[in-house]
Amino acid sequence: MMHPARFIYSLLLYLLLPLVFIKLWWRGRSNPAYRQRWLERLGYINSAVSSGSHFTSGQACICLHAVSVGETMAARPLIERLLAVYPETTVWVTSTTPTGSATVERLFGQRVKHSYLPYDTPAAVQRFLNTVQPRLMLVMETELWPNLYAACAQHQLPIVVVNARLSERSARAYARVKPLIRSVLAKVALIAAREAQDAERFQALGASPTQIKVLGNIKFDAPIPTQVKTQAATFRQAWGGRLVWVAASTHQGEDEQILQVHRQLVRQFPELLLILVPRHPERFNAVVALCEQAGLSYQRRTECAVLRKSTAVLVGDSMGELLLWYACADLAFVGGSLVNSGGHNPLEALAFALPVLSGPYVDNFQDLYPPLVQIGAAILVDSPEVLAHHLSAYLANSTERQQVGQRGQQFLAQQQGVVERLLPELDQLLKAKN
């Protein structure tokens, strides 16, 4: 029998579905991918298989849900290990956004199957599970979908929340519907929490201590492809030793501040190059317009065969190349943090031994920034003026840049090994299911 709270939730979701599809259509004005593959969002995924490859219903399958780009990149080391350890098992990766979908295709191609995860209506999730028939459902981070979890329980399908995180803000929001969330968490086989604080918040919402294991942050295990380093070395050589800083995953309202900082810095460092990488592709043209308004010479990555010596800003208007831009840089600003968007993952910058700067709004990564700030591997700034000050100091002192970068890289290395701790847990659940 359906939990009363879940019944109300499902009824509201059905009523809101027309508005959801109107929103998809509206977002499709700037990104046409939002107007495609709508049947997948309703659970009709028979033809939604990566690159046209064949899928036979009933074959052994592990399903992993990663909402968008960040979650997909974080899941990459786990997906690679699943493919290696279970070569006879299909790995089916689901996304919610077109950019997440494109990232799955780019990283894994035909090695995995892929579709959107359907909206959380009872009928849609049942259609999805009936077709895919996974033996294990892995969900990245904090995706607690009542009907999906209930359907998995009906199918006797183990659910694992991987890299489970729960910010204080999210915990407060979930607490408002605690009876519903408690019933959702009761259906989870394992909550693989990033840290003790996340585990405590899940317990406060009703999870049992026996369901939770603190295994660490899987993002520490993200691999750096060799070809990225090779391509970056080629670029740096072609750029003639210019100093480079990257502003990564920037949001609306942030780019203007970054360009203001860069205009100030080029007075002191005339050959300084900024690689400006907006978080969302629908904003690429708007950011180019901001470069023009700022009076800074720019080139777009998609139109840049050769970088001109006079170019002050390279706009990263391509998808999936953020690692490359970190590899090309001397310093990194991690965006979504000068505006109140919660910040973004600094670990990829640390992997390339870069000093990291971020704004004050890093709520989504409160587990990472305090220790990084404490060891001097990251600095939080509260204004463009303070950002410019620290960037200038780093740019003028290569020895300090290297020392700070090495501290961050060592911190990253000390936290790795999460996937290897997680795999025995997953293997035990798979054996029990079989």
PDB file of N, CA, C and O in Angstrom, residues 56-122:
ATOM      1  N   THR A  56      19.907  -6.426 -24.570  1.00  0.00           N
ATOM      2  CA  THR A  56      18.949  -7.508 -24.421  1.00  0.00           C
ATOM      3  C   THR A  56      18.369  -7.463 -23.023  1.00  0.00           C
ATOM      4  O   THR A  56      19.090  -7.594 -22.034  1.00  0.00           O
ATOM      5  N   SER A  57      17.072  -7.234 -22.929  1.00  0.00           N
ATOM      6  CA  SER A  57      16.415  -7.174 -21.629  1.00  0.00           C
ATOM      7  C   SER A  57      16.638  -8.481 -20.883  1.00  0.00           C
ATOM      8  O   SER A  57      16.501  -9.565 -21.437  1.00  0.00           O
ATOM      9  N   GLY A  58      16.999  -8.360 -19.589  1.00  0.00           N
ATOM     10  CA  GLY A  58      17.207  -9.539 -18.777  1.00  0.00           C
ATOM     11  C   GLY A  58      18.665  -9.867 -18.554  1.00  0.00           C
ATOM     12  O   GLY A  58      18.978 -10.642 -17.646  1.00  0.00           O
ATOM     13  N   GLN A  59      19.591  -9.326 -19.348  1.00  0.00           N
ATOM     14  CA  GLN A  59      20.998  -9.605 -19.104  1.00  0.00           C
ATOM     15  C   GLN A  59      21.445  -8.858 -17.855  1.00  0.00           C
ATOM     16  O   GLN A  59      20.841  -7.868 -17.455  1.00  0.00           O
ATOM     17  N   ALA A  60      22.501  -9.374 -17.199  1.00  0.00           N
ATOM     18  CA  ALA A  60      22.982  -8.778 -15.964  1.00  0.00           C
ATOM     19  C   ALA A  60      23.279  -7.302 -16.182  1.00  0.00           C
ATOM     20  O   ALA A  60      23.943  -6.926 -17.149  1.00  0.00           O
ATOM     21  N   CYS A  61      22.783  -6.459 -15.268  1.00  0.00           N
ATOM     22  CA  CYS A  61      22.886  -5.020 -15.475  1.00  0.00           C
ATOM     23  C   CYS A  61      23.031  -4.300 -14.135  1.00  0.00           C
ATOM     24  O   CYS A  61      22.341  -4.619 -13.164  1.00  0.00           O
ATOM     25  N   ILE A  62      23.940  -3.348 -14.084  1.00  0.00           N
ATOM     26  CA  ILE A  62      24.078  -2.425 -12.962  1.00  0.00           C
ATOM     27  C   ILE A  62      23.699  -1.043 -13.481  1.00  0.00           C
ATOM     28  O   ILE A  62      24.232  -0.589 -14.493  1.00  0.00           O
ATOM     29  N   CYS A  63      22.773  -0.398 -12.793  1.00  0.00           N
ATOM     30  CA  CYS A  63      22.332   0.932 -13.212  1.00  0.00           C
ATOM     31  C   CYS A  63      22.917   1.977 -12.270  1.00  0.00           C
ATOM     32  O   CYS A  63      22.886   1.809 -11.044  1.00  0.00           O
ATOM     33  N   LEU A  64      23.475   3.045 -12.840  1.00  0.00           N
ATOM     34  CA  LEU A  64      24.040   4.137 -12.043  1.00  0.00           C
ATOM     35  C   LEU A  64      23.446   5.446 -12.521  1.00  0.00           C
ATOM     36  O   LEU A  64      23.499   5.764 -13.708  1.00  0.00           O
ATOM     37  N   HIS A  65      22.877   6.210 -11.587  1.00  0.00           N
ATOM     38  CA  HIS A  65      22.296   7.505 -11.934  1.00  0.00           C
ATOM     39  C   HIS A  65      23.222   8.636 -11.520  1.00  0.00           C
ATOM     40  O   HIS A  65      23.593   8.759 -10.353  1.00  0.00           O
ATOM     41  N   ALA A  66      23.586   9.462 -12.506  1.00  0.00           N
ATOM     42  CA  ALA A  66      24.410  10.653 -12.273  1.00  0.00           C
ATOM     43  C   ALA A  66      23.697  11.828 -12.931  1.00  0.00           C
ATOM     44  O   ALA A  66      23.567  11.863 -14.155  1.00  0.00           O
ATOM     45  N   VAL A  67      23.237  12.762 -12.142  1.00  0.00           N
ATOM     46  CA  VAL A  67      22.325  13.799 -12.635  1.00  0.00           C
ATOM     47  C   VAL A  67      22.870  14.537 -13.840  1.00  0.00           C
ATOM     48  O   VAL A  67      22.265  14.581 -14.908  1.00  0.00           O
ATOM     49  N   SER A  68      24.051  15.143 -13.692  1.00  0.00           N
ATOM     50  CA  SER A  68      24.571  15.994 -14.755  1.00  0.00           C
ATOM     51  C   SER A  68      26.070  15.829 -14.886  1.00  0.00           C
ATOM     52  O   SER A  68      26.619  14.788 -14.507  1.00  0.00           O
ATOM     53  N   VAL A  69      26.753  16.852 -15.362  1.00  0.00           N
ATOM     54  CA  VAL A  69      28.181  16.744 -15.677  1.00  0.00           C
ATOM     55  C   VAL A  69      29.004  16.431 -14.436  1.00  0.00           C
ATOM     56  O   VAL A  69      29.840  15.520 -14.434  1.00  0.00           O
ATOM     57  N   GLY A  70      28.786  17.196 -13.365  1.00  0.00           N
ATOM     58  CA  GLY A  70      29.600  17.027 -12.169  1.00  0.00           C
ATOM     59  C   GLY A  70      29.498  15.637 -11.589  1.00  0.00           C
ATOM     60  O   GLY A  70      30.513  15.016 -11.243  1.00  0.00           O
ATOM     61  N   GLU A  71      28.284  15.120 -11.487  1.00  0.00           N
ATOM     62  CA  GLU A  71      28.084  13.780 -10.935  1.00  0.00           C
ATOM     63  C   GLU A  71      28.653  12.707 -11.860  1.00  0.00           C
ATOM     64  O   GLU A  71      29.196  11.697 -11.387  1.00  0.00           O
ATOM     65  N   THR A  72      28.555  12.927 -13.168  1.00  0.00           N
ATOM     66  CA  THR A  72      29.102  11.952 -14.120  1.00  0.00           C
ATOM     67  C   THR A  72      30.617  11.908 -14.037  1.00  0.00           C
ATOM     68  O   THR A  72      31.224  10.824 -14.038  1.00  0.00           O
ATOM     69  N   MET A  73      31.240  13.080 -13.954  1.00  0.00           N
ATOM     70  CA  MET A  73      32.698  13.125 -13.811  1.00  0.00           C
ATOM     71  C   MET A  73      33.116  12.465 -12.495  1.00  0.00           C
ATOM     72  O   MET A  73      34.121  11.741 -12.447  1.00  0.00           O
ATOM     73  N   ALA A  74      32.362  12.720 -11.435  1.00  0.00           N
ATOM     74  CA  ALA A  74      32.689  12.116 -10.145  1.00  0.00           C
ATOM     75  C   ALA A  74      32.556  10.593 -10.194  1.00  0.00           C
ATOM     76  O   ALA A  74      33.341   9.870  -9.573  1.00  0.00           O
ATOM     77  N   ALA A  75      31.556  10.107 -10.943  1.00  0.00           N
ATOM     78  CA  ALA A  75      31.313   8.664 -11.021  1.00  0.00           C
ATOM     79  C   ALA A  75      32.281   7.941 -11.946  1.00  0.00           C
ATOM     80  O   ALA A  75      32.324   6.711 -11.955  1.00  0.00           O
ATOM     81  N   ARG A  76      33.037   8.697 -12.698  1.00  0.00           N
ATOM     82  CA  ARG A  76      33.889   8.077 -13.726  1.00  0.00           C
ATOM     83  C   ARG A  76      34.809   6.982 -13.190  1.00  0.00           C
ATOM     84  O   ARG A  76      34.861   5.883 -13.783  1.00  0.00           O
ATOM     85  N   PRO A  77      35.553   7.197 -12.085  1.00  0.00           N
ATOM     86  CA  PRO A  77      36.432   6.105 -11.622  1.00  0.00           C
ATOM     87  C   PRO A  77      35.655   4.864 -11.201  1.00  0.00           C
ATOM     88  O   PRO A  77      36.119   3.742 -11.413  1.00  0.00           O
ATOM     89  N   LEU A  78      34.455   5.052 -10.647  1.00  0.00           N
ATOM     90  CA  LEU A  78      33.642   3.899 -10.263  1.00  0.00           C
ATOM     91  C   LEU A  78      33.145   3.165 -11.500  1.00  0.00           C
ATOM     92  O   LEU A  78      33.188   1.917 -11.551  1.00  0.00           O
ATOM     93  N   ILE A  79      32.663   3.895 -12.490  1.00  0.00           N
ATOM     94  CA  ILE A  79      32.176   3.248 -13.715  1.00  0.00           C
ATOM     95  C   ILE A  79      33.289   2.468 -14.394  1.00  0.00           C
ATOM     96  O   ILE A  79      33.092   1.328 -14.850  1.00  0.00           O
ATOM     97  N   GLU A  80      34.474   3.045 -14.444  1.00  0.00           N
ATOM     98  CA  GLU A  80      35.608   2.357 -15.077  1.00  0.00           C
ATOM     99  C   GLU A  80      35.929   1.057 -14.343  1.00  0.00           C
ATOM    100  O   GLU A  80      36.211   0.030 -14.971  1.00  0.00           O
ATOM    101  N   ARG A  81      35.870   1.070 -13.023  1.00  0.00           N
ATOM    102  CA  ARG A  81      36.164  -0.140 -12.254  1.00  0.00           C
ATOM    103  C   ARG A  81      35.057  -1.183 -12.430  1.00  0.00           C
ATOM    104  O   ARG A  81      35.337  -2.373 -12.501  1.00  0.00           O
ATOM    105  N   LEU A  82      33.788  -0.724 -12.497  1.00  0.00           N
ATOM    106  CA  LEU A  82      32.694  -1.669 -12.730  1.00  0.00           C
ATOM    107  C   LEU A  82      32.851  -2.356 -14.074  1.00  0.00           C
ATOM    108  O   LEU A  82      32.623  -3.573 -14.196  1.00  0.00           O
ATOM    109  N   LEU A  83      33.232  -1.596 -15.090  1.00  0.00           N
ATOM    110  CA  LEU A  83      33.441  -2.190 -16.416  1.00  0.00           C
ATOM    111  C   LEU A  83      34.574  -3.208 -16.397  1.00  0.00           C
ATOM    112  O   LEU A  83      34.526  -4.234 -17.093  1.00  0.00           O
ATOM    113  N   ALA A  84      35.606  -2.935 -15.585  1.00  0.00           N
ATOM    114  CA  ALA A  84      36.758  -3.843 -15.525  1.00  0.00           C
ATOM    115  C   ALA A  84      36.469  -5.081 -14.688  1.00  0.00           C
ATOM    116  O   ALA A  84      36.842  -6.198 -15.056  1.00  0.00           O
ATOM    117  N   VAL A  85      35.772  -4.905 -13.561  1.00  0.00           N
ATOM    118  CA  VAL A  85      35.547  -6.010 -12.626  1.00  0.00           C
ATOM    119  C   VAL A  85      34.401  -6.909 -13.071  1.00  0.00           C
ATOM    120  O   VAL A  85      34.413  -8.119 -12.826  1.00  0.00           O
ATOM    121  N   TYR A  86      33.398  -6.324 -13.751  1.00  0.00           N
ATOM    122  CA  TYR A  86      32.235  -7.097 -14.197  1.00  0.00           C
ATOM    123  C   TYR A  86      32.087  -6.985 -15.723  1.00  0.00           C
ATOM    124  O   TYR A  86      31.141  -6.378 -16.227  1.00  0.00           O
ATOM    125  N   PRO A  87      33.009  -7.567 -16.460  1.00  0.00           N
ATOM    126  CA  PRO A  87      33.001  -7.398 -17.926  1.00  0.00           C
ATOM    127  C   PRO A  87      31.779  -8.004 -18.607  1.00  0.00           C
ATOM    128  O   PRO A  87      31.423  -7.595 -19.712  1.00  0.00           O
ATOM    129  N   GLU A  88      31.115  -8.963 -17.976  1.00  0.00           N
ATOM    130  CA  GLU A  88      29.937  -9.592 -18.568  1.00  0.00           C
ATOM    131  C   GLU A  88      28.638  -8.887 -18.175  1.00  0.00           C
ATOM    132  O   GLU A  88      27.554  -9.327 -18.559  1.00  0.00           O
ATOM    133  N   THR A  89      28.760  -7.844 -17.400  1.00  0.00           N
ATOM    134  CA  THR A  89      27.586  -7.122 -16.908  1.00  0.00           C
ATOM    135  C   THR A  89      27.432  -5.789 -17.631  1.00  0.00           C
ATOM    136  O   THR A  89      28.412  -5.071 -17.837  1.00  0.00           O
ATOM    137  N   THR A  90      26.228  -5.461 -18.025  1.00  0.00           N
ATOM    138  CA  THR A  90      25.949  -4.169 -18.647  1.00  0.00           C
ATOM    139  C   THR A  90      25.931  -3.081 -17.575  1.00  0.00           C
ATOM    140  O   THR A  90      25.305  -3.245 -16.528  1.00  0.00           O
ATOM    141  N   VAL A  91      26.611  -2.003 -17.828  1.00  0.00           N
ATOM    142  CA  VAL A  91      26.525  -0.825 -16.965  1.00  0.00           C
ATOM    143  C   VAL A  91      25.640   0.193 -17.675  1.00  0.00           C
ATOM    144  O   VAL A  91      25.951   0.630 -18.788  1.00  0.00           O
ATOM    145  N   TRP A  92      24.523   0.539 -17.046  1.00  0.00           N
ATOM    146  CA  TRP A  92      23.566   1.469 -17.635  1.00  0.00           C
ATOM    147  C   TRP A  92      23.634   2.770 -16.838  1.00  0.00           C
ATOM    148  O   TRP A  92      23.339   2.798 -15.645  1.00  0.00           O
ATOM    149  N   VAL A  93      24.025   3.846 -17.484  1.00  0.00           N
ATOM    150  CA  VAL A  93      24.175   5.140 -16.821  1.00  0.00           C
ATOM    151  C   VAL A  93      23.017   6.042 -17.225  1.00  0.00           C
ATOM    152  O   VAL A  93      22.736   6.198 -18.419  1.00  0.00           O
ATOM    153  N   THR A  94      22.360   6.638 -16.245  1.00  0.00           N
ATOM    154  CA  THR A  94      21.269   7.562 -16.528  1.00  0.00           C
ATOM    155  C   THR A  94      21.671   8.980 -16.131  1.00  0.00           C
ATOM    156  O   THR A  94      22.483   9.194 -15.234  1.00  0.00           O
ATOM    157  N   SER A  95      21.066   9.947 -16.826  1.00  0.00           N
ATOM    158  CA  SER A  95      21.298  11.365 -16.563  1.00  0.00           C
ATOM    159  C   SER A  95      19.949  12.068 -16.462  1.00  0.00           C
ATOM    160  O   SER A  95      18.906  11.492 -16.762  1.00  0.00           O
ATOM    161  N   THR A  96      20.002  13.350 -16.091  1.00  0.00           N
ATOM    162  CA  THR A  96      18.813  14.193 -16.081  1.00  0.00           C
ATOM    163  C   THR A  96      18.913  15.321 -17.092  1.00  0.00           C
ATOM    164  O   THR A  96      17.916  15.752 -17.649  1.00  0.00           O
ATOM    165  N   THR A  97      20.131  15.786 -17.362  1.00  0.00           N
ATOM    166  CA  THR A  97      20.329  16.945 -18.230  1.00  0.00           C
ATOM    167  C   THR A  97      20.995  16.547 -19.549  1.00  0.00           C
ATOM    168  O   THR A  97      21.729  15.554 -19.601  1.00  0.00           O
ATOM    169  N   PRO A  98      20.786  17.339 -20.603  1.00  0.00           N
ATOM    170  CA  PRO A  98      21.483  17.075 -21.865  1.00  0.00           C
ATOM    171  C   PRO A  98      22.998  17.130 -21.740  1.00  0.00           C
ATOM    172  O   PRO A  98      23.705  16.351 -22.372  1.00  0.00           O
ATOM    173  N   THR A  99      23.517  18.057 -20.922  1.00  0.00           N
ATOM    174  CA  THR A  99      24.981  18.128 -20.764  1.00  0.00           C
ATOM    175  C   THR A  99      25.505  16.888 -20.053  1.00  0.00           C
ATOM    176  O   THR A  99      26.577  16.388 -20.377  1.00  0.00           O
ATOM    177  N   GLY A 100      24.739  16.382 -19.088  1.00  0.00           N
ATOM    178  CA  GLY A 100      25.137  15.132 -18.450  1.00  0.00           C
ATOM    179  C   GLY A 100      25.119  13.983 -19.422  1.00  0.00           C
ATOM    180  O   GLY A 100      26.026  13.139 -19.444  1.00  0.00           O
ATOM    181  N   SER A 101      24.090  13.928 -20.259  1.00  0.00           N
ATOM    182  CA  SER A 101      23.991  12.887 -21.276  1.00  0.00           C
ATOM    183  C   SER A 101      25.169  12.936 -22.243  1.00  0.00           C
ATOM    184  O   SER A 101      25.768  11.909 -22.577  1.00  0.00           O
ATOM    185  N   ALA A 102      25.504  14.145 -22.687  1.00  0.00           N
ATOM    186  CA  ALA A 102      26.631  14.310 -23.614  1.00  0.00           C
ATOM    187  C   ALA A 102      27.939  13.881 -22.963  1.00  0.00           C
ATOM    188  O   ALA A 102      28.827  13.316 -23.625  1.00  0.00           O
ATOM    189  N   THR A 103      28.071  14.108 -21.668  1.00  0.00           N
ATOM    190  CA  THR A 103      29.287  13.713 -20.961  1.00  0.00           C
ATOM    191  C   THR A 103      29.413  12.197 -20.888  1.00  0.00           C
ATOM    192  O   THR A 103      30.505  11.644 -21.063  1.00  0.00           O
ATOM    193  N   VAL A 104      28.297  11.514 -20.651  1.00  0.00           N
ATOM    194  CA  VAL A 104      28.321  10.045 -20.648  1.00  0.00           C
ATOM    195  C   VAL A 104      28.773   9.522 -22.006  1.00  0.00           C
ATOM    196  O   VAL A 104      29.636   8.629 -22.107  1.00  0.00           O
ATOM    197  N   GLU A 105      28.191  10.058 -23.075  1.00  0.00           N
ATOM    198  CA  GLU A 105      28.560   9.639 -24.431  1.00  0.00           C
ATOM    199  C   GLU A 105      30.038   9.885 -24.698  1.00  0.00           C
ATOM    200  O   GLU A 105      30.738   9.045 -25.273  1.00  0.00           O
ATOM    201  N   ARG A 106      30.520  11.046 -24.265  1.00  0.00           N
ATOM    202  CA  ARG A 106      31.916  11.413 -24.550  1.00  0.00           C
ATOM    203  C   ARG A 106      32.904  10.539 -23.773  1.00  0.00           C
ATOM    204  O   ARG A 106      33.931  10.113 -24.321  1.00  0.00           O
ATOM    205  N   LEU A 107      32.595  10.257 -22.522  1.00  0.00           N
ATOM    206  CA  LEU A 107      33.529   9.515 -21.682  1.00  0.00           C
ATOM    207  C   LEU A 107      33.519   8.015 -21.951  1.00  0.00           C
ATOM    208  O   LEU A 107      34.571   7.360 -21.878  1.00  0.00           O
ATOM    209  N   PHE A 108      32.338   7.467 -22.262  1.00  0.00           N
ATOM    210  CA  PHE A 108      32.224   6.009 -22.288  1.00  0.00           C
ATOM    211  C   PHE A 108      31.769   5.432 -23.620  1.00  0.00           C
ATOM    212  O   PHE A 108      31.934   4.231 -23.848  1.00  0.00           O
ATOM    213  N   GLY A 109      31.179   6.248 -24.492  1.00  0.00           N
ATOM    214  CA  GLY A 109      30.774   5.749 -25.803  1.00  0.00           C
ATOM    215  C   GLY A 109      29.904   4.519 -25.706  1.00  0.00           C
ATOM    216  O   GLY A 109      28.951   4.460 -24.929  1.00  0.00           O
ATOM    217  N   GLN A 110      30.241   3.485 -26.462  1.00  0.00           N
ATOM    218  CA  GLN A 110      29.442   2.257 -26.509  1.00  0.00           C
ATOM    219  C   GLN A 110      29.781   1.284 -25.382  1.00  0.00           C
ATOM    220  O   GLN A 110      29.194   0.205 -25.300  1.00  0.00           O
ATOM    221  N   ARG A 111      30.696   1.661 -24.502  1.00  0.00           N
ATOM    222  CA  ARG A 111      31.040   0.748 -23.398  1.00  0.00           C
ATOM    223  C   ARG A 111      29.938   0.676 -22.356  1.00  0.00           C
ATOM    224  O   ARG A 111      29.899  -0.261 -21.555  1.00  0.00           O
ATOM    225  N   VAL A 112      29.059   1.687 -22.307  1.00  0.00           N
ATOM    226  CA  VAL A 112      27.916   1.657 -21.397  1.00  0.00           C
ATOM    227  C   VAL A 112      26.644   1.888 -22.192  1.00  0.00           C
ATOM    228  O   VAL A 112      26.681   2.355 -23.327  1.00  0.00           O
ATOM    229  N   LYS A 113      25.512   1.556 -21.599  1.00  0.00           N
ATOM    230  CA  LYS A 113      24.220   1.940 -22.130  1.00  0.00           C
ATOM    231  C   LYS A 113      23.792   3.214 -21.411  1.00  0.00           C
ATOM    232  O   LYS A 113      24.182   3.461 -20.280  1.00  0.00           O
ATOM    233  N   HIS A 114      22.966   3.993 -22.081  1.00  0.00           N
ATOM    234  CA  HIS A 114      22.636   5.283 -21.496  1.00  0.00           C
ATOM    235  C   HIS A 114      21.229   5.724 -21.869  1.00  0.00           C
ATOM    236  O   HIS A 114      20.748   5.484 -22.975  1.00  0.00           O
ATOM    237  N   SER A 115      20.562   6.402 -20.908  1.00  0.00           N
ATOM    238  CA  SER A 115      19.279   7.057 -21.167  1.00  0.00           C
ATOM    239  C   SER A 115      19.083   8.109 -20.087  1.00  0.00           C
ATOM    240  O   SER A 115      19.835   8.173 -19.107  1.00  0.00           O
ATOM    241  N   TYR A 116      18.057   8.934 -20.267  1.00  0.00           N
ATOM    242  CA  TYR A 116      17.623   9.780 -19.167  1.00  0.00           C
ATOM    243  C   TYR A 116      16.941   8.916 -18.116  1.00  0.00           C
ATOM    244  O   TYR A 116      16.305   7.913 -18.440  1.00  0.00           O
ATOM    245  N   LEU A 117      17.071   9.305 -16.849  1.00  0.00           N
ATOM    246  CA  LEU A 117      16.251   8.690 -15.818  1.00  0.00           C
ATOM    247  C   LEU A 117      14.853   9.295 -15.924  1.00  0.00           C
ATOM    248  O   LEU A 117      14.710  10.510 -16.016  1.00  0.00           O
ATOM    249  N   PRO A 118      13.821   8.467 -15.935  1.00  0.00           N
ATOM    250  CA  PRO A 118      12.478   9.033 -16.092  1.00  0.00           C
ATOM    251  C   PRO A 118      12.083   9.881 -14.888  1.00  0.00           C
ATOM    252  O   PRO A 118      12.621   9.727 -13.791  1.00  0.00           O
ATOM    253  N   TYR A 119      11.116  10.774 -15.119  1.00  0.00           N
ATOM    254  CA  TYR A 119      10.562  11.520 -14.014  1.00  0.00           C
ATOM    255  C   TYR A 119       9.944  10.558 -13.008  1.00  0.00           C
ATOM    256  O   TYR A 119       9.481   9.464 -13.361  1.00  0.00           O
ATOM    257  N   ASP A 120       9.888  11.001 -11.760  1.00  0.00           N
ATOM    258  CA  ASP A 120       9.591  10.083 -10.658  1.00  0.00           C
ATOM    259  C   ASP A 120       8.102   9.826 -10.459  1.00  0.00           C
ATOM    260  O   ASP A 120       7.573   9.946  -9.352  1.00  0.00           O
ATOM    261  N   THR A 121       7.419   9.460 -11.529  1.00  0.00           N
ATOM    262  CA  THR A 121       6.028   9.016 -11.407  1.00  0.00           C
ATOM    263  C   THR A 121       6.018   7.493 -11.303  1.00  0.00           C
ATOM    264  O   THR A 121       6.896   6.818 -11.857  1.00  0.00           O
ATOM    265  N   PRO A 122       5.051   6.912 -10.595  1.00  0.00           N
ATOM    266  CA  PRO A 122       5.031   5.454 -10.434  1.00  0.00           C
ATOM    267  C   PRO A 122       5.076   4.697 -11.754  1.00  0.00           C
ATOM    268  O   PRO A 122       5.819   3.715 -11.899  1.00  0.00           O
TER     269      PRO A 122
END
